[in-house]
mmCIF file of C-alpha atoms and ligand atoms in Angstrom:
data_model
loop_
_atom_site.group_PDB
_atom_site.id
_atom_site.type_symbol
_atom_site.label_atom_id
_atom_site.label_comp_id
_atom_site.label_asym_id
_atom_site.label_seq_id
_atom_site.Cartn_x
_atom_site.Cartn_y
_atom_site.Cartn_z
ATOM 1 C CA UNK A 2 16.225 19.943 28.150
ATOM 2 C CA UNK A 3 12.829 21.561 29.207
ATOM 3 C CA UNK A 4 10.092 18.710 29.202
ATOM 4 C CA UNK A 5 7.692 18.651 25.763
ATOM 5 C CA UNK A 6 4.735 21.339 26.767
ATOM 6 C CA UNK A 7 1.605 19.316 26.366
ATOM 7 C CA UNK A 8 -0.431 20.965 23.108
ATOM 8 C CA UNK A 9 -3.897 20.819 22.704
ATOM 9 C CA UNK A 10 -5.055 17.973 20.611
ATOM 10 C CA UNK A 11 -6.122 20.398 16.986
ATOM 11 C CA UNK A 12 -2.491 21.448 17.068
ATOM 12 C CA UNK A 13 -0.944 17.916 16.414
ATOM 13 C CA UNK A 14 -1.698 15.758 13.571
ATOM 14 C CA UNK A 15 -3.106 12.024 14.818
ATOM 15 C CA UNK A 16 -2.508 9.262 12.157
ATOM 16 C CA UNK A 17 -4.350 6.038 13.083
ATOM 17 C CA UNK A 18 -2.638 2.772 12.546
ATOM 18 C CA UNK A 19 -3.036 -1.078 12.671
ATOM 19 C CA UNK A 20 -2.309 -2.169 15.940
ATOM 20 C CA UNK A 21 -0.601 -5.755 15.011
ATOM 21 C CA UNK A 22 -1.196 -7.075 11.585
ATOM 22 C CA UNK A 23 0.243 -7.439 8.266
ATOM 23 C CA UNK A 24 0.294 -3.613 7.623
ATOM 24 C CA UNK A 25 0.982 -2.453 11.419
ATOM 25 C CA UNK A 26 5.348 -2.648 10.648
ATOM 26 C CA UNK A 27 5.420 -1.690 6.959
ATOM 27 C CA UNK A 28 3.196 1.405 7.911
ATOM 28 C CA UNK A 29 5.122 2.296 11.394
ATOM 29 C CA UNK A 30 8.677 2.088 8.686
ATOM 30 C CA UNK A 31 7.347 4.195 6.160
ATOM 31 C CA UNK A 32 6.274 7.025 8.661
ATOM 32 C CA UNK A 33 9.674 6.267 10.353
ATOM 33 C CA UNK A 34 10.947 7.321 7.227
ATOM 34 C CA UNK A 35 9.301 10.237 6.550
ATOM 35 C CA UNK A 36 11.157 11.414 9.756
ATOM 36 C CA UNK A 37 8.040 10.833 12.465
ATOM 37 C CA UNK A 38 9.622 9.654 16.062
ATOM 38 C CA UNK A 39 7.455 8.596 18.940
ATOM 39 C CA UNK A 40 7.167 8.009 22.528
ATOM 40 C CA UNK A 41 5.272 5.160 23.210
ATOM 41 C CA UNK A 42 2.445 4.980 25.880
ATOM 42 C CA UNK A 43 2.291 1.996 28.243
ATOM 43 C CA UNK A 44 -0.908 0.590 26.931
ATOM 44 C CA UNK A 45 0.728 0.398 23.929
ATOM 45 C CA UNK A 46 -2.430 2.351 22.129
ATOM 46 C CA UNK A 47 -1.441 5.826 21.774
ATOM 47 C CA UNK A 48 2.396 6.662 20.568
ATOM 48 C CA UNK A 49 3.250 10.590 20.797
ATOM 49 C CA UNK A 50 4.789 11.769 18.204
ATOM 50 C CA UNK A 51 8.410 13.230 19.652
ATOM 51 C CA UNK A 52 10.138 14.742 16.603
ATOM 52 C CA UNK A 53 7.183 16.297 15.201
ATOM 53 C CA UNK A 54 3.506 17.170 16.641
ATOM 54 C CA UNK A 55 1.968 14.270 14.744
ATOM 55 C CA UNK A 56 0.755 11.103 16.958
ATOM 56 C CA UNK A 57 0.273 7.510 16.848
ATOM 57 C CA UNK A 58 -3.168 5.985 17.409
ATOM 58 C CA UNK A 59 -2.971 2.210 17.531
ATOM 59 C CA UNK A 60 -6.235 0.124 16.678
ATOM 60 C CA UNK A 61 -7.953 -2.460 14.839
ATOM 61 C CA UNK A 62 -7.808 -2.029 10.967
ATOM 62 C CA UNK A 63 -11.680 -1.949 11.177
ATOM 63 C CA UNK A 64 -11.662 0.976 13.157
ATOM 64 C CA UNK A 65 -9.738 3.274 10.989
ATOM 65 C CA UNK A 66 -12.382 4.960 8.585
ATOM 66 C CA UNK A 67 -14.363 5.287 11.364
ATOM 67 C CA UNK A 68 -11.968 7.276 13.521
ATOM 68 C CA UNK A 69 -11.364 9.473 10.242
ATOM 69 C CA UNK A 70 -14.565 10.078 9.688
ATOM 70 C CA UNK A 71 -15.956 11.411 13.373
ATOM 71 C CA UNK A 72 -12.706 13.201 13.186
ATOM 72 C CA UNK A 73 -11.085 11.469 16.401
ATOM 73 C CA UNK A 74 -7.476 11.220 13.741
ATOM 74 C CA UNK A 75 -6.907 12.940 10.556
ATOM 75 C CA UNK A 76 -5.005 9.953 8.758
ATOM 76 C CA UNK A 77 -4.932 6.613 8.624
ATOM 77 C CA UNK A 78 -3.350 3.718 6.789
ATOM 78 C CA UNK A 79 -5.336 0.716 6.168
ATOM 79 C CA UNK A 80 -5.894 -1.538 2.812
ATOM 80 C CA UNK A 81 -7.679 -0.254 -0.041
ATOM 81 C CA UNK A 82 -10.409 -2.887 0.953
ATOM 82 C CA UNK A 83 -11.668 -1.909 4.037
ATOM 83 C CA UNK A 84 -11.954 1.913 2.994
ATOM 84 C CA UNK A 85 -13.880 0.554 -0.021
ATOM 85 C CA UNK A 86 -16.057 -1.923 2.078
ATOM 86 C CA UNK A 87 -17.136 0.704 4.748
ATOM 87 C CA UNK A 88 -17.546 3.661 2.374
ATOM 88 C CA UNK A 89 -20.147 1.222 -0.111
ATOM 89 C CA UNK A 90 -21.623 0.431 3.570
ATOM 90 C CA UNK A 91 -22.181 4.594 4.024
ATOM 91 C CA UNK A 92 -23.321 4.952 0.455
ATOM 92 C CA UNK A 93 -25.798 1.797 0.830
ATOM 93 C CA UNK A 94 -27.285 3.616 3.801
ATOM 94 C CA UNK A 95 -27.175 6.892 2.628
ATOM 95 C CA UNK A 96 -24.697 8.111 4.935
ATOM 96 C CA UNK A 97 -22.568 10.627 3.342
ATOM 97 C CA UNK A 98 -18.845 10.167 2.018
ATOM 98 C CA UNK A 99 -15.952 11.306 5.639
ATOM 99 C CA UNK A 100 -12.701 10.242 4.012
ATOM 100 C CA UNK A 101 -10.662 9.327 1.030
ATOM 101 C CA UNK A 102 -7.631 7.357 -0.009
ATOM 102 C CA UNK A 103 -4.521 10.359 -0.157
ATOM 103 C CA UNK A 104 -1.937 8.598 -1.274
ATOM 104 C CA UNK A 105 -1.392 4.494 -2.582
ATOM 105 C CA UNK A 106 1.490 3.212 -0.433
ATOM 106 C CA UNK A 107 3.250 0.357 -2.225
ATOM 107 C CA UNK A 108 2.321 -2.473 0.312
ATOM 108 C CA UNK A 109 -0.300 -5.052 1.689
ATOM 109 C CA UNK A 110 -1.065 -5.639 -1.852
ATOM 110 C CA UNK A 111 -3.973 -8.117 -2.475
ATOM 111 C CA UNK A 112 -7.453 -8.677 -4.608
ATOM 112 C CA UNK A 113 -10.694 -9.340 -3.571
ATOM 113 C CA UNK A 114 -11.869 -12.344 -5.450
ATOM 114 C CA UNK A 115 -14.481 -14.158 -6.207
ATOM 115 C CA UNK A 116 -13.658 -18.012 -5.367
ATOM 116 C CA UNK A 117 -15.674 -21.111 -6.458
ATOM 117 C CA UNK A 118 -15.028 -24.992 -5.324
ATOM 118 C CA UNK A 119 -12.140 -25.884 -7.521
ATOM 119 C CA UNK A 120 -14.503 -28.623 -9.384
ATOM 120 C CA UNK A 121 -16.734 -25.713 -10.701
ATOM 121 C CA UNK A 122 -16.766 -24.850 -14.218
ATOM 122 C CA UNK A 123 -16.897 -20.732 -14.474
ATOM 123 C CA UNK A 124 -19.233 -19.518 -16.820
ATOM 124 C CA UNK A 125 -19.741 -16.174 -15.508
ATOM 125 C CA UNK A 126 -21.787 -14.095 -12.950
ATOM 126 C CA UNK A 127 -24.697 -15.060 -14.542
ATOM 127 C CA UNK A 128 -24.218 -18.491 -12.590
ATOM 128 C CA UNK A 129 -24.218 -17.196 -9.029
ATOM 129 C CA UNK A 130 -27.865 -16.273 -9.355
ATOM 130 C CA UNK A 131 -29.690 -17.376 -6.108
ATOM 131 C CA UNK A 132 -26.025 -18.870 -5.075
ATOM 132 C CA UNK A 133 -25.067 -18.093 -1.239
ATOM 133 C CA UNK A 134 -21.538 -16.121 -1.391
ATOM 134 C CA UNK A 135 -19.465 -15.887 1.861
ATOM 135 C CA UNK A 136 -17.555 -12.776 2.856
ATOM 136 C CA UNK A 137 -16.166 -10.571 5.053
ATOM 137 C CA UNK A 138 -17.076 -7.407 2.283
ATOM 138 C CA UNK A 139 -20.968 -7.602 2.377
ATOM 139 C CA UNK A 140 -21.225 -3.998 0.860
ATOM 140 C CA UNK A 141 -18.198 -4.456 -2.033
ATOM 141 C CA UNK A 142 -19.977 -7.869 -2.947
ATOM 142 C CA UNK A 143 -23.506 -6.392 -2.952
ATOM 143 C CA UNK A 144 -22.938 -3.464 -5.067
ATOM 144 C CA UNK A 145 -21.221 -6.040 -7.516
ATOM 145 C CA UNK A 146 -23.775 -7.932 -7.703
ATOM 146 C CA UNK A 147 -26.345 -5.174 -7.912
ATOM 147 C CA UNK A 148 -24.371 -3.424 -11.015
ATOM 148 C CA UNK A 149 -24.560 -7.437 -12.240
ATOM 149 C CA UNK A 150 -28.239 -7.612 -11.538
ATOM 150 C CA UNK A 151 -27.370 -11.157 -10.316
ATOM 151 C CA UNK A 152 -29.805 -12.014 -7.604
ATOM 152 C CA UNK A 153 -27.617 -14.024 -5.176
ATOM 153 C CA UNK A 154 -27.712 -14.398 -1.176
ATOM 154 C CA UNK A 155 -24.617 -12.170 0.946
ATOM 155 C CA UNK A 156 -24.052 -14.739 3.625
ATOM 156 C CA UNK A 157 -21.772 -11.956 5.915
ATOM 157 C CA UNK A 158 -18.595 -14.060 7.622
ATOM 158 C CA UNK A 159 -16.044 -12.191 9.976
ATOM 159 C CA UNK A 160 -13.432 -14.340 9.690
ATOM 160 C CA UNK A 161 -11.969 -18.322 8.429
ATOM 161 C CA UNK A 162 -14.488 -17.360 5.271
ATOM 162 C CA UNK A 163 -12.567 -20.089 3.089
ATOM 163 C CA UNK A 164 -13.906 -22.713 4.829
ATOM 164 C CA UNK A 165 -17.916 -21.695 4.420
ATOM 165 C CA UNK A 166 -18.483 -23.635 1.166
ATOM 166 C CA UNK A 167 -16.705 -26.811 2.666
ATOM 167 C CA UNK A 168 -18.891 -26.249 6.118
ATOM 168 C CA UNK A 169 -22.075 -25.744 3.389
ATOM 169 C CA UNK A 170 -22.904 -22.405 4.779
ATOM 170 C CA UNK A 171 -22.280 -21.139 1.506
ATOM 171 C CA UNK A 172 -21.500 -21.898 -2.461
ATOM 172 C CA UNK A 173 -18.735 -19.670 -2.816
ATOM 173 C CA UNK A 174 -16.848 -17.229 -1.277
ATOM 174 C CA UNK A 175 -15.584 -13.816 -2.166
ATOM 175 C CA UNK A 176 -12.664 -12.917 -0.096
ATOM 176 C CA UNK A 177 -9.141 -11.471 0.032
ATOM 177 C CA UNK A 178 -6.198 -13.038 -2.156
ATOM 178 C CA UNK A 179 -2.273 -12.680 -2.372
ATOM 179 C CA UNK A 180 -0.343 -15.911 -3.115
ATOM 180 C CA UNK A 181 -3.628 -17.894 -3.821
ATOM 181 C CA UNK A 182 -2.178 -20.557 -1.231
ATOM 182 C CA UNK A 183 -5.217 -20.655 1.264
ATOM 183 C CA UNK A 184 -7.720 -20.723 -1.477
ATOM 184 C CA UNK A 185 -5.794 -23.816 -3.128
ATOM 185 C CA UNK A 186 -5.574 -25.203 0.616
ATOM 186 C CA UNK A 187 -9.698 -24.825 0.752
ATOM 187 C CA UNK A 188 -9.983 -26.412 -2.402
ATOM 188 C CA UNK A 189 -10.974 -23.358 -4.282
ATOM 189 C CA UNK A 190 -10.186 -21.354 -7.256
ATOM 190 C CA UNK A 191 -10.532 -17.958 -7.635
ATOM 191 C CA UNK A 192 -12.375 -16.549 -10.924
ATOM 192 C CA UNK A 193 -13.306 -13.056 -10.867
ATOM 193 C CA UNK A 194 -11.435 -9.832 -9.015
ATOM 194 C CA UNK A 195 -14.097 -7.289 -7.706
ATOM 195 C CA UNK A 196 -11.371 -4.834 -6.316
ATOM 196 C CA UNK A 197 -7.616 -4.178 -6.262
ATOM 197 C CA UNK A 198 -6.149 -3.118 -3.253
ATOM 198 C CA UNK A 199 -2.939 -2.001 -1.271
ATOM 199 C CA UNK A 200 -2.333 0.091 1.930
ATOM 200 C CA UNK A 201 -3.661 3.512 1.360
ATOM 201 C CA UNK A 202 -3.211 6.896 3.634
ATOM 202 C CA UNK A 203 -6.811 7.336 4.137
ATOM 203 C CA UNK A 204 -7.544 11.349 5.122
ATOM 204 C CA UNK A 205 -10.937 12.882 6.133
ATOM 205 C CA UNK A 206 -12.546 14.903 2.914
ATOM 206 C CA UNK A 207 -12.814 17.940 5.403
ATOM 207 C CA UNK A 208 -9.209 19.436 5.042
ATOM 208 C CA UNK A 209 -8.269 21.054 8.411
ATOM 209 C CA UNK A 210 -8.105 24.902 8.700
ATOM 210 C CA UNK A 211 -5.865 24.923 12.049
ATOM 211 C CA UNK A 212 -2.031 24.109 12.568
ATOM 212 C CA UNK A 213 -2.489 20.601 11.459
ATOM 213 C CA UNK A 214 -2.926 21.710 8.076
ATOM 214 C CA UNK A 215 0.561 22.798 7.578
ATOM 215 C CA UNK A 216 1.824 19.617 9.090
ATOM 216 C CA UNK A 217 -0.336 17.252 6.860
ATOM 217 C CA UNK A 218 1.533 19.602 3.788
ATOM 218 C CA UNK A 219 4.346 18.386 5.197
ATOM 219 C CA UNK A 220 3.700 14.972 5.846
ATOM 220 C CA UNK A 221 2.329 14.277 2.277
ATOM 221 C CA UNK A 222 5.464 16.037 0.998
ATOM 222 C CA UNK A 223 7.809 13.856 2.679
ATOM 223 C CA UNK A 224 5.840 10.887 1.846
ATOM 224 C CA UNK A 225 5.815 11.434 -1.987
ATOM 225 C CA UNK A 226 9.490 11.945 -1.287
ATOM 226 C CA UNK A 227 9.436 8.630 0.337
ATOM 227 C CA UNK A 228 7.156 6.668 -2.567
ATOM 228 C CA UNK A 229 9.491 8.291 -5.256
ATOM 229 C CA UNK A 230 12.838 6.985 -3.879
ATOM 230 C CA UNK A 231 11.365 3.348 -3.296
ATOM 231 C CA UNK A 232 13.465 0.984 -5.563
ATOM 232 C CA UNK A 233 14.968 3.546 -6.789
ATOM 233 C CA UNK A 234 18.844 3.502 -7.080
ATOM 234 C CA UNK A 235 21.739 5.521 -8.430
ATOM 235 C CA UNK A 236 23.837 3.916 -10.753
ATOM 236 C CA UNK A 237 27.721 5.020 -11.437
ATOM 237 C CA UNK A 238 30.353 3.264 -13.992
ATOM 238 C CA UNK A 239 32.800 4.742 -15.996
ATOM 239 C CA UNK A 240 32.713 3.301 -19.548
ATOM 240 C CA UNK A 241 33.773 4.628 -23.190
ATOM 241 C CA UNK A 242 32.271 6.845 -24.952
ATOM 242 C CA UNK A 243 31.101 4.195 -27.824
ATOM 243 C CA UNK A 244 29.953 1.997 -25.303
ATOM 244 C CA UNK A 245 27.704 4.205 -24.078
ATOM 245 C CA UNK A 246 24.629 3.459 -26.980
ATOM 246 C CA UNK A 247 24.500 -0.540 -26.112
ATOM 247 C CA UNK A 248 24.853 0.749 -22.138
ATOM 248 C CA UNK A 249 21.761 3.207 -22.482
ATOM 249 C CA UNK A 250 19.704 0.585 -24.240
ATOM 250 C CA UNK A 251 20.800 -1.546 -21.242
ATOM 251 C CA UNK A 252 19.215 0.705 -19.155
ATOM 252 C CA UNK A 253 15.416 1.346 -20.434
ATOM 253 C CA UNK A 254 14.119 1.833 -16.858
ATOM 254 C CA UNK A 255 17.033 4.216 -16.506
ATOM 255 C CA UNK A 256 17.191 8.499 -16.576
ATOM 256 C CA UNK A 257 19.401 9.717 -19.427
ATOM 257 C CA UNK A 258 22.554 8.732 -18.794
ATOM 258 C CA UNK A 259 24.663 12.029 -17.181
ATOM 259 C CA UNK A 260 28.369 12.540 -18.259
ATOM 260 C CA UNK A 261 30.270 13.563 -14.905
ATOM 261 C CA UNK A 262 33.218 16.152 -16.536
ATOM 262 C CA UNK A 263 36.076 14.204 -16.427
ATOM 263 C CA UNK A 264 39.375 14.047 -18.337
ATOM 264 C CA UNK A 265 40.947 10.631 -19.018
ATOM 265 C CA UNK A 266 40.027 8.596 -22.202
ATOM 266 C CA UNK A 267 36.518 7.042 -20.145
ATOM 267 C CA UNK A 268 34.226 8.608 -19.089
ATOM 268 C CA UNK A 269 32.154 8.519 -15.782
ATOM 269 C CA UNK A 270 28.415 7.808 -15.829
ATOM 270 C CA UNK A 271 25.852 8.150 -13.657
ATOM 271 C CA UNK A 272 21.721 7.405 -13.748
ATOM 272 C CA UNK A 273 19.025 7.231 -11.272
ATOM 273 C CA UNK A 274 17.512 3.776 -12.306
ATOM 274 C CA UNK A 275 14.223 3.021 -11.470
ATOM 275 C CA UNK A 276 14.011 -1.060 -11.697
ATOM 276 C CA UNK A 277 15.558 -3.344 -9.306
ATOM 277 C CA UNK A 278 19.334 -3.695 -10.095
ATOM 278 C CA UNK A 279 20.812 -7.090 -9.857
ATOM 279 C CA UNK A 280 23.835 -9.113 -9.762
ATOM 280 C CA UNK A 281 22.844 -9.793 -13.269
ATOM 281 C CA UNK A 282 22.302 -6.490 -14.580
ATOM 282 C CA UNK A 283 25.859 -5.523 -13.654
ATOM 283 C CA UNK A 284 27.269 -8.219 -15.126
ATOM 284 C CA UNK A 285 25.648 -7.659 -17.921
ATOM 285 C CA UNK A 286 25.952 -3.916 -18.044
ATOM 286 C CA UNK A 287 30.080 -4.890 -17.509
ATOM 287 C CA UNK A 288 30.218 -7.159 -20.278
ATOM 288 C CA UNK A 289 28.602 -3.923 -22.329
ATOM 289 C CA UNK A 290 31.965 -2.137 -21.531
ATOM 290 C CA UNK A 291 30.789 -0.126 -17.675
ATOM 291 C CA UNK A 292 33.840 -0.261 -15.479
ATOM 292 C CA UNK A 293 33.958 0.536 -12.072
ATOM 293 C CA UNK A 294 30.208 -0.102 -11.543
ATOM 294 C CA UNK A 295 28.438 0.986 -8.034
ATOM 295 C CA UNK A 296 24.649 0.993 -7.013
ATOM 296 C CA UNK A 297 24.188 3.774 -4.055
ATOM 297 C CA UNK A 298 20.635 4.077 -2.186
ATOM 298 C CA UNK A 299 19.554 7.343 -2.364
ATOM 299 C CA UNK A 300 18.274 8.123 0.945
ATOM 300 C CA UNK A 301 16.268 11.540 0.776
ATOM 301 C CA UNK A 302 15.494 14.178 -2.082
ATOM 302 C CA UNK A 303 12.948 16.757 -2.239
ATOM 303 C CA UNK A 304 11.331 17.165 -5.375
HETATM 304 P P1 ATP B 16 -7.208 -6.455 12.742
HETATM 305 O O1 ATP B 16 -6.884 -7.183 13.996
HETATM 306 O O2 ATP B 16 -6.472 -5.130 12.680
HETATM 307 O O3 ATP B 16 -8.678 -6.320 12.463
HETATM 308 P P2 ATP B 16 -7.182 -8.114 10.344
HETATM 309 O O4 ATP B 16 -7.157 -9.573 10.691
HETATM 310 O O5 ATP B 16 -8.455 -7.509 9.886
HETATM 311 O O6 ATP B 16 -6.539 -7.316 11.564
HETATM 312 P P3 ATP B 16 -4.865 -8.455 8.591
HETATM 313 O O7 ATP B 16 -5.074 -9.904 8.302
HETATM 314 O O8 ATP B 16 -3.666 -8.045 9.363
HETATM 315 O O9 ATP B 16 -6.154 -7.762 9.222
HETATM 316 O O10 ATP B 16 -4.871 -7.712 7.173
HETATM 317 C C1 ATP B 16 -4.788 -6.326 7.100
HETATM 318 C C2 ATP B 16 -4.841 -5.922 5.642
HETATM 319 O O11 ATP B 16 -3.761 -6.505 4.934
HETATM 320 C C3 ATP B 16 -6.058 -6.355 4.867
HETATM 321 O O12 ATP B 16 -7.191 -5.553 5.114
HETATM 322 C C4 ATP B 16 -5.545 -6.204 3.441
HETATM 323 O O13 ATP B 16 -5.630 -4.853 3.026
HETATM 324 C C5 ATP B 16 -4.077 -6.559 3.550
HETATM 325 N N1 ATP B 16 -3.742 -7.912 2.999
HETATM 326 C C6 ATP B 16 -2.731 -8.175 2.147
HETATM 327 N N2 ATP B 16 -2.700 -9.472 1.811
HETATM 328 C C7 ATP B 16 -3.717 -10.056 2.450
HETATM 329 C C8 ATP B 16 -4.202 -11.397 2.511
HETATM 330 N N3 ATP B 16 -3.648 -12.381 1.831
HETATM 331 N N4 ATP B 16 -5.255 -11.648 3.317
HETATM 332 C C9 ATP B 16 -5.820 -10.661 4.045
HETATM 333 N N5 ATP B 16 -5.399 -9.389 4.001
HETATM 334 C C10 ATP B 16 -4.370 -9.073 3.215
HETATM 335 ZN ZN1 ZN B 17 -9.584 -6.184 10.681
#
């Protein structure tokens, strides 16, 4: 085999990723699925791409809307949160808008919440007025309390922010949540949610007019692809024909059921279901009169 000709950099796509982290594997397996292949470097940093002209850049989450917007990659994947955060940071300096979230990914999911000393009674924002609020999301947290009009101090934290109000360099704290366990740890409750989040592909606003352009119609295609298949599953059972009402209504989360042509006195069934299928959904689904039940992955479609 001849070796890869080196391309110049506008004719390969460059997504940037987290580096280690919670969303460094789940992103590297969902690009592995839509079909990307790399080549890693030594300095572990930089992974070119092998099966397809579209390269790894590996960083610090932080650094991701930044390298989007002064155009250094053309994707990225990093939470909901710190798109948000550095974007209200732009708009709070009137610097204007470089990227935007593509595509929600289905992972890293987590809230930003407010969180007050578990002995607190909430009452409402109203309360926090000339409070001090620790966080890592200065901007977010500002512009909430701006659209508020609550008047309370942004004490700015880079990290171990659940521990501010028990070190008293702050009230409260506003800060990222999943299982709630820290918080509970810190002696803290959480109270209000300022923002939503999950892993997002982050792309620049400025759509590129070169090569790449092609390949980020590709990427995206595979990736909704991707999204569409997650969880689901394709069902088959054969079953009699008056079983099949109490099946369907078995099967809310299911397509219409589709009659494969067949000639005996049952008939064989088949559904893409869209909700996780257990052990106990068979069962039950048996019980309901499907024989011969089977749950296949479906491993690529193209819509
Ligand atoms: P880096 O070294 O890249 O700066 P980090 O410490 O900022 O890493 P992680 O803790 O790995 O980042 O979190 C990355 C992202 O994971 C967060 O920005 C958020 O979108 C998501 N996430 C999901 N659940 C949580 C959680 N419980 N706490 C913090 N982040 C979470
Ligand atoms: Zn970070």
């Amino acid at each position: 085999m001849s070796p890869t000709k080196a391309v110049p950099a506008r004719d390969r796509l460059r997504i940037a990723i987290q580096k280690s982290g919670r969303l460094a594997e789940p992103a590297r397996a969902l690009l592995s699925a839509c079909g990307l292949s790399w080549r890693e470097s030594r300095d572990k940093l930089f992974c070119y791409g092998e099966s397809l002209p579209v390269d790894l850049l590996l960083v610090r989450d932080d650094d991701i809307p930044g390298l989007i917007a002064d155009g250094v990659c053309d994707f990225g994947i990093v939470g909901r949160n710190e798109l948000e955060e550095q974007a209200a940071e732009r708009q709070r300096n009137g610097v204007p808008e470089a990227y935007r979230a593509v595509r929600n990914l289905g992972f890293g999911g987590c809230r930003l919440m407010l969180a007050i000393p578990e002995d607190w009674e909430w009452r409402g924002a109203e309360q926090l007025q000339g409070l001090r609020i620790a966080t890592s999301y200065p901007a977010i947290l500002a512009n909430w309390l701006d659209a508020l009009g609550v008047d309370a101090r942004v004490v700015e934290l880079s990290g171990s922010v659940e521990i501010a109000p028990k070190l008293g360099t702050a009230d409260l704290i506003c800060d990222l949540v999943s299982s709630g366990a820290t918080l509970a740890a810190n002696s803290l409750k959480p109270v209000e949610t300022l923002l939503q989040s999950e892993a997002v592909l982050a792309g620049s606003t400025r759509a590129p007019d070169d090569a790449r352009a092609g390949l980020a119609a590709m990427l995206l295609r595979r990736l909704d692809g991707v999204m569409k298949l997650k969880d689901r599953k394709l069902l088959m059972f054969r079953a009699e024909r008056r079983n099949v009402p109490e099946l369907e209504r078995l099967l809310p989360d299911a397509d219409p059921l589709t009659h494969l042509p067949d000639g005996g006195d049952s008939i064989a069934l088949q559904t893409m279901c869209h909700g996780a299928i257990t052990w106990q959904r068979l069962e039950e689904l048996e019980r309901a009169g499907a024989r011969e039940l089977m749950v296949l992955a479906v491993e690529r479609a193209l819509a």
